[in-house]
Coordinates of C-alpha atoms in Angstrom, one line a residue:
X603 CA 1.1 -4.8 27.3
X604 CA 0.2 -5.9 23.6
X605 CA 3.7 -5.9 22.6
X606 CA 3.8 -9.4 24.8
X607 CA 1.4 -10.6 21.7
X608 CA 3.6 -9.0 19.3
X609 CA 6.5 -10.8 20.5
X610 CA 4.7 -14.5 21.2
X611 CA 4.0 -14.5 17.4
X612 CA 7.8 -13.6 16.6
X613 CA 9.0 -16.4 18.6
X614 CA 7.0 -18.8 16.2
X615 CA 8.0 -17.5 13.5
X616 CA 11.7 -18.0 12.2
X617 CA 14.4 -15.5 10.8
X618 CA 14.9 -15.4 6.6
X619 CA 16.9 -14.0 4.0
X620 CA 16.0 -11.4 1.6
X621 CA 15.0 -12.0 -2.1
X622 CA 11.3 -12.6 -0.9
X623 CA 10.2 -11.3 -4.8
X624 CA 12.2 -14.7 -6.1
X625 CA 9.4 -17.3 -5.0
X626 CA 6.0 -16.9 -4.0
X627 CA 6.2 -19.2 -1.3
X628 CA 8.1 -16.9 0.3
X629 CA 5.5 -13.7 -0.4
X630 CA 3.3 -16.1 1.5
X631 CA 5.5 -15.4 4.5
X632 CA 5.4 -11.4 4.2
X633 CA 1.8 -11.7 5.5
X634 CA 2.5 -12.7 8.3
X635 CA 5.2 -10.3 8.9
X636 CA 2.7 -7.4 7.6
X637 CA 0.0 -8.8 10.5
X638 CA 3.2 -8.3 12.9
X639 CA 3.5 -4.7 11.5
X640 CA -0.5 -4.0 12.0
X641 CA -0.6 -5.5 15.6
X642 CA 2.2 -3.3 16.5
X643 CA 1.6 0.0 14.5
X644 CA -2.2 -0.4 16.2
X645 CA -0.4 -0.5 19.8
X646 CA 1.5 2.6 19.2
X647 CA -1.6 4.2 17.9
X648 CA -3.2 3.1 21.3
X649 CA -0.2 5.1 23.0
X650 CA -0.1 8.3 21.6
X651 CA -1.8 11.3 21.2
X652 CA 0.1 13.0 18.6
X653 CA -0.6 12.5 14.7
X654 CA -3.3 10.0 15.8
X655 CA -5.6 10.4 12.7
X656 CA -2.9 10.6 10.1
X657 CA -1.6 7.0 11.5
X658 CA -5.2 5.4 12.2
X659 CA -5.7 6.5 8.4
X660 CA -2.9 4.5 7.1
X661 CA -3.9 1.6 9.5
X662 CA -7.2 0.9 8.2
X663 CA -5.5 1.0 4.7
X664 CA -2.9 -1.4 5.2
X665 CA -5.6 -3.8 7.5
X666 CA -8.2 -3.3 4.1
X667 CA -5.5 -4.9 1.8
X668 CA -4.3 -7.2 4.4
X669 CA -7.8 -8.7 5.1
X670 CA -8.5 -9.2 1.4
X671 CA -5.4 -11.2 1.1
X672 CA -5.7 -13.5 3.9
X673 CA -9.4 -14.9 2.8
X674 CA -7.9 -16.6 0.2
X675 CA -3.9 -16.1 0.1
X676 CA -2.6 -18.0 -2.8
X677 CA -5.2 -16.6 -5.0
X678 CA -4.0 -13.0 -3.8
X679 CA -0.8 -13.6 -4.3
X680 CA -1.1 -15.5 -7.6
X681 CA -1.9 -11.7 -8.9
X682 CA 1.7 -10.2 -9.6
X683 CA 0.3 -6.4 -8.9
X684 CA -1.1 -7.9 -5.4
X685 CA 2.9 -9.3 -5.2
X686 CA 4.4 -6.0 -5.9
X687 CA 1.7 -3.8 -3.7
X688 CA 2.8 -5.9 -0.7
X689 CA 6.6 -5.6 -1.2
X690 CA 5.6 -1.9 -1.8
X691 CA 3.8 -1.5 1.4
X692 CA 6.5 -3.1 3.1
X693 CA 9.1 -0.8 1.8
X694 CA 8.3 2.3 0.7
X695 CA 4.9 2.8 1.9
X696 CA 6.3 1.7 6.0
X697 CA 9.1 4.3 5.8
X698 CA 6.3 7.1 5.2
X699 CA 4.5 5.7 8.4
X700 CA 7.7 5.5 10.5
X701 CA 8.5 9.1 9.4
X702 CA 5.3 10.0 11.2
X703 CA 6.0 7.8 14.8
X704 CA 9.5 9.1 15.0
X705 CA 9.3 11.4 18.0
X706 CA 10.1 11.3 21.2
X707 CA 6.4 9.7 22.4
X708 CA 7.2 6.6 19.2
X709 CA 10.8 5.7 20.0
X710 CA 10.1 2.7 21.9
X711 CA 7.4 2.0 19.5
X712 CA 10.8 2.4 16.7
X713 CA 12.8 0.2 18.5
X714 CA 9.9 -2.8 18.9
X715 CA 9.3 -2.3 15.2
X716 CA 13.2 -3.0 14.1
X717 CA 13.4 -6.0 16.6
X718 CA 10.5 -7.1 14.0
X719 CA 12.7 -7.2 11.6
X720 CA 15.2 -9.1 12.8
X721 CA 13.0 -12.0 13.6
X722 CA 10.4 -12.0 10.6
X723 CA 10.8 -12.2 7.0
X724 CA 11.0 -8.6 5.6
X725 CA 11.7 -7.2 2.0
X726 CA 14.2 -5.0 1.3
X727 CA 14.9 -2.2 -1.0
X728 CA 16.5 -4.7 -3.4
X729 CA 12.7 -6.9 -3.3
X730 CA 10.7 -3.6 -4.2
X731 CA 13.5 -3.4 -7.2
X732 CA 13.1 -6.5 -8.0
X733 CA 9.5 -6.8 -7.8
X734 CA 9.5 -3.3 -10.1
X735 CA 10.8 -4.9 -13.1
X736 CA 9.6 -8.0 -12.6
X737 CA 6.1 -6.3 -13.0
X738 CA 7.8 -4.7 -16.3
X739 CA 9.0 -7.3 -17.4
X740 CA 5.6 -8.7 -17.7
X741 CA 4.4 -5.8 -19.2
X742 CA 7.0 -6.0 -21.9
X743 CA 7.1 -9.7 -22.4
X744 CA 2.7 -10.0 -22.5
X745 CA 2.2 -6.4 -24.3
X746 CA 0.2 -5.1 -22.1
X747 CA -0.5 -1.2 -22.3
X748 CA 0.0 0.9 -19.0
X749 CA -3.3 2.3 -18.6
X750 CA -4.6 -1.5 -18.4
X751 CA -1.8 -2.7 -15.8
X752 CA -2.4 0.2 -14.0
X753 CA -6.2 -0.8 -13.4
X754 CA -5.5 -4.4 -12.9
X755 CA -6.3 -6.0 -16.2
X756 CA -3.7 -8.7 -17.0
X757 CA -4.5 -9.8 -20.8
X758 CA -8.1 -8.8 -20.6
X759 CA -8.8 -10.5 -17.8
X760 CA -9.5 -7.6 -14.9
X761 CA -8.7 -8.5 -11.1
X762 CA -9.4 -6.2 -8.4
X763 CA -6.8 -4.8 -7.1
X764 CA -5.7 -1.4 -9.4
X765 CA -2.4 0.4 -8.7
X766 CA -2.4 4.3 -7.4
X767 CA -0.5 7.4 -8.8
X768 CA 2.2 6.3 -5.9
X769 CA 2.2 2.8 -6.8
X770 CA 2.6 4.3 -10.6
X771 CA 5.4 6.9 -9.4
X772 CA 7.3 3.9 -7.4
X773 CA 7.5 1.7 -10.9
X774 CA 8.8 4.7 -12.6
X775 CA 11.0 5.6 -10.4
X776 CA 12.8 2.4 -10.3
X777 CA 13.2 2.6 -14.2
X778 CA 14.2 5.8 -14.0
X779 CA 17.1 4.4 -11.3
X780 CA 18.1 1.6 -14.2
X781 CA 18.3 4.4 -16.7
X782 CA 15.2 3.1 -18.7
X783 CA 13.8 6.3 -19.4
X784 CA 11.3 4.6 -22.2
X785 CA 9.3 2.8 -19.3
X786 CA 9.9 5.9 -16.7
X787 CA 7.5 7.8 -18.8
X788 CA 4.9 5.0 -19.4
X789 CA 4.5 4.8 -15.6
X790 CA 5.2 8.3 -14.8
X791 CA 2.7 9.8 -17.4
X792 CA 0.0 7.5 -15.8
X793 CA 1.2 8.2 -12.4
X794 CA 0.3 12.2 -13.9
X795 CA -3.2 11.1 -15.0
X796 CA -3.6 9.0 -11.9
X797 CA -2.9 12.6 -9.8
X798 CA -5.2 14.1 -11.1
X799 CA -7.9 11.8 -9.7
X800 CA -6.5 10.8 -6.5
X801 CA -5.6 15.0 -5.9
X802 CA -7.1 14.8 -2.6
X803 CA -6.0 11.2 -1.6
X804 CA -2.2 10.8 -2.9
X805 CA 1.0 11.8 -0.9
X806 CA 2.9 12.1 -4.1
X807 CA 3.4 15.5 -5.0
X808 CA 2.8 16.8 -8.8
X809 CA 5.8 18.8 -9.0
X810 CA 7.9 15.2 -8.0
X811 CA 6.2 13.7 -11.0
X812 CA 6.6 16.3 -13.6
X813 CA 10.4 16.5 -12.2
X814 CA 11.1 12.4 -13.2
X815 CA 8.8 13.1 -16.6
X816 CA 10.3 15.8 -18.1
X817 CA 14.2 14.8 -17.8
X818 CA 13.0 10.8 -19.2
X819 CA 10.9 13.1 -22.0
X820 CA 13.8 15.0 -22.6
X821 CA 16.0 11.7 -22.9
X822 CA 14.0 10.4 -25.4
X823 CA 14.3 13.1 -27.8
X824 CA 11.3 15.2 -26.7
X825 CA 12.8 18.5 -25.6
X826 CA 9.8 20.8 -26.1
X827 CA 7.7 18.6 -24.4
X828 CA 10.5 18.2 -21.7
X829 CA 10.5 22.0 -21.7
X830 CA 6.8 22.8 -21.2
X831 CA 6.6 19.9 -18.5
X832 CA 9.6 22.1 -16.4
X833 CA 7.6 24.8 -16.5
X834 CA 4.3 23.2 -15.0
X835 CA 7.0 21.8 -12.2
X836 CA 8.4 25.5 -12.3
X837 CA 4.3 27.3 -11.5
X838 CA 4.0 25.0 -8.9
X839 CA 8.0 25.0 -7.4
X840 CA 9.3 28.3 -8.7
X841 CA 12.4 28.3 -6.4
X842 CA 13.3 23.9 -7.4
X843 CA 17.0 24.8 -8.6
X844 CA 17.2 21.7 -11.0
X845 CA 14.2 22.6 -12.8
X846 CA 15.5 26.0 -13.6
X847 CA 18.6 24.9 -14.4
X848 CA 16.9 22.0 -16.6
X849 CA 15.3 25.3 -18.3
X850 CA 17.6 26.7 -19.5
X851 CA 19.6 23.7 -21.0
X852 CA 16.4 22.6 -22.8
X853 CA 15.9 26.5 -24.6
X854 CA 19.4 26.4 -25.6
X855 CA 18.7 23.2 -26.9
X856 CA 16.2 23.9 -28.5
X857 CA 17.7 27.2 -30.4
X858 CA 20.5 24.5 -31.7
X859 CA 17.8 22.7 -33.2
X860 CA 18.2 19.3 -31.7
X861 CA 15.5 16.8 -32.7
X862 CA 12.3 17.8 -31.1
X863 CA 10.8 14.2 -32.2
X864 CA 10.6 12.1 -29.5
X865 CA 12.6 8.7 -30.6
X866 CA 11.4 5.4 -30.7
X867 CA 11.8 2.8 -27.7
X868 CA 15.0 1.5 -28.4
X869 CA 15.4 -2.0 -27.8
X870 CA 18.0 -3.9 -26.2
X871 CA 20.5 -5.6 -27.8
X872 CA 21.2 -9.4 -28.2
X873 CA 22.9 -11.4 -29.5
X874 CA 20.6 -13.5 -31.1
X875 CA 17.1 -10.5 -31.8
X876 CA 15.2 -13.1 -34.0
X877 CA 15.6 -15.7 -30.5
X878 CA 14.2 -13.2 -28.6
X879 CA 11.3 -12.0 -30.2
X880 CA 10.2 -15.7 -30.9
X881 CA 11.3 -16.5 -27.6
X882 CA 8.0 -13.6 -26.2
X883 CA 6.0 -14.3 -28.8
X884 CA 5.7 -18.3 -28.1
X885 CA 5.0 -16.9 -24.0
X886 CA 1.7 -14.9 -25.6
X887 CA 1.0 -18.0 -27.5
X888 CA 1.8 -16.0 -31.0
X889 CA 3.1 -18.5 -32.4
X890 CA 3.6 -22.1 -33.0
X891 CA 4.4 -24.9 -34.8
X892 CA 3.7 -25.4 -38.8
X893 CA 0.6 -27.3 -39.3
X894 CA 2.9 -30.1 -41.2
X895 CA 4.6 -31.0 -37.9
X896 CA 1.5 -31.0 -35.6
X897 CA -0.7 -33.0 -38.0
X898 CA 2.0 -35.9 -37.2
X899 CA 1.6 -35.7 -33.6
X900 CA 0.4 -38.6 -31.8
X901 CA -1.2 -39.9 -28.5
X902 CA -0.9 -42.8 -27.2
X903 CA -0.2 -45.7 -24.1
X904 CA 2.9 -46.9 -23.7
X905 CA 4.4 -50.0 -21.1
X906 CA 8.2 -49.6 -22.5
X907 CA 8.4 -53.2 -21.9
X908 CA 8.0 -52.9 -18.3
X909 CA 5.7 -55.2 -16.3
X910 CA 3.9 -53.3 -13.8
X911 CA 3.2 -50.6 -17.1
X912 CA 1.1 -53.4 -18.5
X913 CA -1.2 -52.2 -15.5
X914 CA -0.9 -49.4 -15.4
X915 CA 0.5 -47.6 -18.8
X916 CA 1.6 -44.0 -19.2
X917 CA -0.2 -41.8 -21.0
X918 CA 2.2 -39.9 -23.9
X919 CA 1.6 -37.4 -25.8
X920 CA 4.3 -35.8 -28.7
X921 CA 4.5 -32.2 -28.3
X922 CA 7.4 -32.1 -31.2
X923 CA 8.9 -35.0 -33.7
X924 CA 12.5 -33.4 -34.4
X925 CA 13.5 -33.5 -31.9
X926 CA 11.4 -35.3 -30.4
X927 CA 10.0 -33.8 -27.0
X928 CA 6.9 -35.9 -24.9
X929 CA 4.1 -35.1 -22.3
X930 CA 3.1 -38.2 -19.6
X931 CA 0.1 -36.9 -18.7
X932 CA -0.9 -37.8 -15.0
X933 CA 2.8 -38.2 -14.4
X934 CA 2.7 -37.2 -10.7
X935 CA 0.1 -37.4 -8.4
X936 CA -1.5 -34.2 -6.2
X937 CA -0.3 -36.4 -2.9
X938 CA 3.4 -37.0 -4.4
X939 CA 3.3 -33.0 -4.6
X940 CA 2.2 -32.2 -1.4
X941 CA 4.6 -34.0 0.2
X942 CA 7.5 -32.8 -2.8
X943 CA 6.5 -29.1 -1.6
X944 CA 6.4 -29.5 2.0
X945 CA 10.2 -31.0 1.9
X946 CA 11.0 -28.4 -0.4
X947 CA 9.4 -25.0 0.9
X948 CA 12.1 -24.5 3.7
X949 CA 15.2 -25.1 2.0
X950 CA 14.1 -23.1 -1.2
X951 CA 16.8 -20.8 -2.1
X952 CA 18.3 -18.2 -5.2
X953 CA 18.3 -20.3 -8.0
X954 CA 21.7 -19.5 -10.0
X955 CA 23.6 -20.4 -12.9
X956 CA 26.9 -21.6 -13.7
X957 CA 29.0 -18.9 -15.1
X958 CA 30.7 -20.6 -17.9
X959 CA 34.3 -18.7 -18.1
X960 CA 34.7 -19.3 -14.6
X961 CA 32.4 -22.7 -13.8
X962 CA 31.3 -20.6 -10.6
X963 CA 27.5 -20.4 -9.4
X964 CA 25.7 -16.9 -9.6
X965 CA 22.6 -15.6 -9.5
X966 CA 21.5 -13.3 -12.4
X967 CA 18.5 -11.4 -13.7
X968 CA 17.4 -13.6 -16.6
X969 CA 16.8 -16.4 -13.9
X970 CA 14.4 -15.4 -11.0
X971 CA 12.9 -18.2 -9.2
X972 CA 14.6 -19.9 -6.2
X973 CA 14.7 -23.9 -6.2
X974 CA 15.6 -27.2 -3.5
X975 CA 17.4 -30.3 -4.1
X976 CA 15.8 -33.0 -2.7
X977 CA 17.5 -37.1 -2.3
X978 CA 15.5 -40.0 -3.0
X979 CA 17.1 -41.3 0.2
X980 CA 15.0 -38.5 2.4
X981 CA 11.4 -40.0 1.6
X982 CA 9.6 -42.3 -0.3
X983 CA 7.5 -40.5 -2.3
X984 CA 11.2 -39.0 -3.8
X985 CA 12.4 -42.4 -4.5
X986 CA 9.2 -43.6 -6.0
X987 CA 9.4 -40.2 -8.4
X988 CA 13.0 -41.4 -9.6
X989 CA 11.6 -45.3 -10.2
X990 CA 8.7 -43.4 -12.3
X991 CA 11.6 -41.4 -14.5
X992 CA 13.2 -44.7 -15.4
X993 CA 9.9 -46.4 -16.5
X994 CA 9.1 -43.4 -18.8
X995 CA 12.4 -42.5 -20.5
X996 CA 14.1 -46.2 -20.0
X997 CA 17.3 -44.8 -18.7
X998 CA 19.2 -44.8 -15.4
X999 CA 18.7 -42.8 -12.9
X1000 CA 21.8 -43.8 -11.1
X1001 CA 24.0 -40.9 -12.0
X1002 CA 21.2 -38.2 -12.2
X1003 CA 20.9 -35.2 -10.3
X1004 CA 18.8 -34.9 -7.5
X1005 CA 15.2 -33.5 -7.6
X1006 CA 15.5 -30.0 -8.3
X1007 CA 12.4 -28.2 -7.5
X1008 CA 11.1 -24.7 -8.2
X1009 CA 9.2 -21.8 -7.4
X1010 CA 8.4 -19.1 -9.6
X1011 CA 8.2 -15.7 -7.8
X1012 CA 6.8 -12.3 -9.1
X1013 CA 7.1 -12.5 -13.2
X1014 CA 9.2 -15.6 -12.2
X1015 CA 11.6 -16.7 -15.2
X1016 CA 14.3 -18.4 -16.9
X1017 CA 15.6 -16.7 -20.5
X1018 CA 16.7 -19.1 -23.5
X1019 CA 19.0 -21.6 -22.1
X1020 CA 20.7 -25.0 -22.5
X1021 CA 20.2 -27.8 -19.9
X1022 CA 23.6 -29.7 -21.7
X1023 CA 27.2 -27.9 -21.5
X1024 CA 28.5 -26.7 -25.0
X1025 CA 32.2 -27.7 -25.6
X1026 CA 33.5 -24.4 -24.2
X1027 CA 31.7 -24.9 -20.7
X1028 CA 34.5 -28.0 -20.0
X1029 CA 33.8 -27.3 -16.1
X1030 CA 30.0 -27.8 -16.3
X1031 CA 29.6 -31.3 -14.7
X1032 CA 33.0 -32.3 -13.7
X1033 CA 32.5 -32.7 -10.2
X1034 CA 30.0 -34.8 -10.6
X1035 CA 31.8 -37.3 -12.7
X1036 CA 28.8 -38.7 -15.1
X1037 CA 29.1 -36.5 -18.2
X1038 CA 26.8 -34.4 -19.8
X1039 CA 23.3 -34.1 -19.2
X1040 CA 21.7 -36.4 -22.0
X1041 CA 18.5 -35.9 -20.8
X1042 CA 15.5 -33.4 -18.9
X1043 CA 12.6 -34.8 -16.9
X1044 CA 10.2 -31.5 -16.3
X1045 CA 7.2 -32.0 -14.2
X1046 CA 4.9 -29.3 -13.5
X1047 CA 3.4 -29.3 -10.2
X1048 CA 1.0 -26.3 -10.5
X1049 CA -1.4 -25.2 -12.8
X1050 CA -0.6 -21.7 -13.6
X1051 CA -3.6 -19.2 -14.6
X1052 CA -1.9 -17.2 -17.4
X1053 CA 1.5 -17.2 -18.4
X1054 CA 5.0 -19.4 -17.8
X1055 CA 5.1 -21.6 -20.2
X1056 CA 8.4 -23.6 -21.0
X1057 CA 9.0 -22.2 -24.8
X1058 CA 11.4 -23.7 -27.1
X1059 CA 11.9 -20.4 -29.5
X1060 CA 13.4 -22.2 -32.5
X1061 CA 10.9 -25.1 -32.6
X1062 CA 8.1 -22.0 -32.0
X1063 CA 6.8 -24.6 -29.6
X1064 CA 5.1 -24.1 -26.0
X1065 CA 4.0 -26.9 -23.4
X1066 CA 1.6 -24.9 -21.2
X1067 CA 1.8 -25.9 -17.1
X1068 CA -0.3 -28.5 -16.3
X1069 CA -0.4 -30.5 -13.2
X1070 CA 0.8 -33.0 -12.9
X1071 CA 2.2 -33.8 -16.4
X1072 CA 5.7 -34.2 -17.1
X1073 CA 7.9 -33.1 -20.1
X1074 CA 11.0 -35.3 -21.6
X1075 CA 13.5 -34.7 -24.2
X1076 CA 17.1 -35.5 -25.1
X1077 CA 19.4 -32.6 -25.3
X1078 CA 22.0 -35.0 -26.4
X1079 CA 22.0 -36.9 -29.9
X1080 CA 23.4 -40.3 -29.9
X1081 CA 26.6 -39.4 -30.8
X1082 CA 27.4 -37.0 -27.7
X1083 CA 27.1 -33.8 -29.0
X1084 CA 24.5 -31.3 -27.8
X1085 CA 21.1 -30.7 -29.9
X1086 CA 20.8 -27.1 -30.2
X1087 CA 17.0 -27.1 -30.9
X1088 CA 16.7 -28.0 -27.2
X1089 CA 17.2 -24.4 -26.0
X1090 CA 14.4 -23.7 -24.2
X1091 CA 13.1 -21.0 -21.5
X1092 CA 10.8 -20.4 -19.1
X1093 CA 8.0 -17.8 -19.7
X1094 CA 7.2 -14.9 -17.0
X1095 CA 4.0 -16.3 -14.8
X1096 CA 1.3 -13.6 -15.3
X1097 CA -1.0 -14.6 -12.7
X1098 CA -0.8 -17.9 -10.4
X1099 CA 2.0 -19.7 -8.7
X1100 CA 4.1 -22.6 -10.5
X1101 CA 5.9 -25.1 -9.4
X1102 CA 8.2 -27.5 -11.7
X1103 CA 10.4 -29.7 -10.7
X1104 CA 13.7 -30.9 -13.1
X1105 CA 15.4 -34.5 -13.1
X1106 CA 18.2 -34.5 -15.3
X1107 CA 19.8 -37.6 -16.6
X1108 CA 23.4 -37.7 -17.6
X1109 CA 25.4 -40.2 -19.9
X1110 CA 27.1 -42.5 -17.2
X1111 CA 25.2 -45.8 -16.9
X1112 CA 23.3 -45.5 -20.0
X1113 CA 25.8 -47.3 -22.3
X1114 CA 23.4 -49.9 -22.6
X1115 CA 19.9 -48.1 -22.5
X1116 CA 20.9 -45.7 -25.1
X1117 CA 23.9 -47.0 -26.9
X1118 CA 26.5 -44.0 -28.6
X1119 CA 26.0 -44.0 -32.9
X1120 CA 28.2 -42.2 -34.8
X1121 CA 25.7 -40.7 -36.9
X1122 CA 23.5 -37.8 -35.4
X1123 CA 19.9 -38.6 -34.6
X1124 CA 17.7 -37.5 -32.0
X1125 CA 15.0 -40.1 -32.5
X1126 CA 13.7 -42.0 -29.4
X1127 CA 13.6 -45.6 -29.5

């Protein structure tokens, strides 16, 4: 029987955790699990008689997409609405096709598709949320209007693949689940218009649309709207309960003369508003540094006193004077990043953050990416990357951290942040043993096509990825305490895959490489 195939392939292919939306090395991996889901949805097809057209239908759709992606699969993938379609499919979209097998003729079929599960990497419910706002997220962060997302343009640069009126009603739906009714009627209003079009090609139902649309209309201060919207739900459902219900709490609204005006999107709350606006605006490139600052910036070749340098000097490049943060262009090679990503890719997990009441590690929203910590001990090419760190910043690397290394997934970021501990975080390093972190090594491993860039929001400054180059800066001025200027992010990736990869450098052992003053000053020797 096929399923022997079916099952030859799962044997080669090992068992993984969730949170698939968190890297795109591990959306790599859903293709191959979607190939499983093909092979074994086309055997059932084979094997029954019932509901044959229906399920050959949704076949060829799923094979289209799938065959697009695997001609060039990074490329596909590098496209964030490619990222969420696939979780999509996965999720929502297979639970619609397994509705259709389940009878008695499919349940062996049922039972051969769950053992899939168990043995390939699948998304969850929790990827397609994640995947969801991570696609908002990018439409917040970039300012890109629904209407263009919807069709595929990211930043005026259009891709191929466009989303349909389900793909519109799944993305408001999930707002709608968080209680963000502002961006549940951006998708469901073009999930509407999208109907229309697709009227004879959609499974969504216009009755389910108008149902999320007019409650999220109604919640943002719309009730006449919401009103007339319930009773286009009502012409084409005249017996949906919660509609009529709805109908009658909107009239009596109305006769009380609530507001009729629909409100403004209100914006979340933080603690620091100016941060975050600066903060988006360096990710669309909106900003940037006065021209008094970047006329003073300079490029040049460096040896730091070091012999083999006199060879071979580093190329540096000031990005910022005060304080002062440096590119090393053609910092690592494409061979050292091969190998970096091969030791890397199966050991990649949630990256998290230390909760600093408690010192514990968490994961949390305003960090999705998943990372690995690699010892110079384990190859070479790691131990020659450390040598490299102490030839460009002249300290020791003898009580840094190992070599973090990360992967960006679907709108893949990290909000403002500190890499030093602040006085209240007195649990930050003290395992370790070797003080704060005085300094950050960032190399960027990938060029990314639009997007994630590390922004430093009060300096209004952005160092685009480029491969290969590495960033430095001290978060620590010479007296100990932390420079605050330093608090940095990393931009939602648009489109493309990026790597980094972080060495931080931490006050033991550099005593003598970086002496302590007792006056403040951030200046680099």
């Amino acid at each position: 029987m096929r399923w022997c195939a079916v099952w030859s392939l799962l044997l080669a292919v090992s068992c993984a955790s969730a949170e698939v939306f968190t890297a795109l090395a591990d959306l790599e991996e859903l293709l191959d699990t979607e190939a499983v889901f093909i092979q074994a949805l086309e055997s059932f097809i084979q094997q029954t008689e019932a509901r044959v057209a229906e399920l050959k239908r949704k076949a060829e759709e799923y094979k289209q997409e799938h065959r697009i992606a695997s001609t060039e699969v990074s490329e596909y993938l590098s496209n964030p609405i490619n990222a969420y379609l696939l979780v999509k499919r996965l999720t929502t979209d297979w639970k619609t096709t397994e509705r259709l097998m389940s009878d008695d003729i499919s349940k062996e079929a049922l039972r051969n598709m769950t053992e899939i599960r168990k043995f390939m990497k699948s998304p969850t419910d929790e990827d397609l949320t994640g995947a969801a706002i991570a696609l908002i997220r990018l439409q917040d962060t970039y300012k890109i209007d629904t209407a263009s997302l919807a069709k595929g343009e990211l930043n005026g640069i259009q891709y191929a693949t466009q989303l349909s009126a389900g793909d519109c009603f799944e993305l408001g739906r999930q707002s709608y689940n968080h209680q963000d009714f502002y961006h549940t009627v951006l998708w469901m209003s073009e999930a509407l218009n999208r109907h229309e079009r697709e009227i004879n090609n959609t499974e969504t139902t216009r009755w389910e649309i108008l149902e999320y649309l007019a409650y999220s209309t109604y919640m943002q201060g719309n009730v006449p709207g919401a009103l007339a919207m319930t009773d286009e739900l009502l012409e084409i459902f005249p017996d949906h309960p919660r509609a009529m219900g709805n109908r009658v709490y909107y009239l009596k609204a109305i006769e009380k003369g609530v507001a009729n005006e629909q409100k403004e999107k209100e914006e979340p709350q933080y603690d620091q508003p100016l941060e975050r606006d600066l903060y988006e605006m360096a990710c669309r490139n909106a900003v940037s540094p006065p021209i008094s600052i970047t006329s003073k910036l300079k490029c040049r070749y460096v040896t730091n006193g070091i012999p083999f340098l006199k060879l071979a000097p580093l190329k540096e490049e000031e990005a910022y004077l005060n304080p002062r943060i440096i590119l090393f262009r053609e910092a690592m090679y494409d061979s050292e990043i091969e190998v970096i990503k091969k030791m890397a890719l199966p050991r990649l997990k949630r990256a998290t953050v230390q909760n600093h009441k408690t010192g514990e590690l968490e994961t949390a929203h305003y960090r999705i990416s998943k990372s690995a910590w690699l010892k110079e001990d384990e190859h070479t090419v790691v131990d020659t990357v450390a040598k490299r760190v102490e030839d460009m910043t002249k300290l020791s690397v003898s009580s840094a951290e190992e070599l973090q290394v990360v992967n960006y997934g679907i709108g893949g970021h990290y909000e403002p942040h500190f890499d030093f501990a602040r006085k209240d975080e007195k649990n930050a390093f003290d395992s370790l043993g070797t003080g704060n972190r005085i300094a950050t090594v960032l190399f960027y491993m990938s060029d990314v096509a639009q997007g994630g860039a590390t922004v430093f929001p009060n300096l209004r400054l952005a160092l685009w990825p480029e491969k290969g180059t590495a960033a430095f800066w001290y978060n620590l001025f010479p007296d100990g305490e932390g420079d605050y200027n330093t608090r940095h992010a990393a931009c939602p990736v648009l489109a493309g895959s990026k790597w980094v990869s972080n060495k931080w450098l931490h006050e033991r052992d550099q005593e003598f490489r970086r002496p302590c003053e007792l006056t403040p000053s951030n200046a680099i020797d």
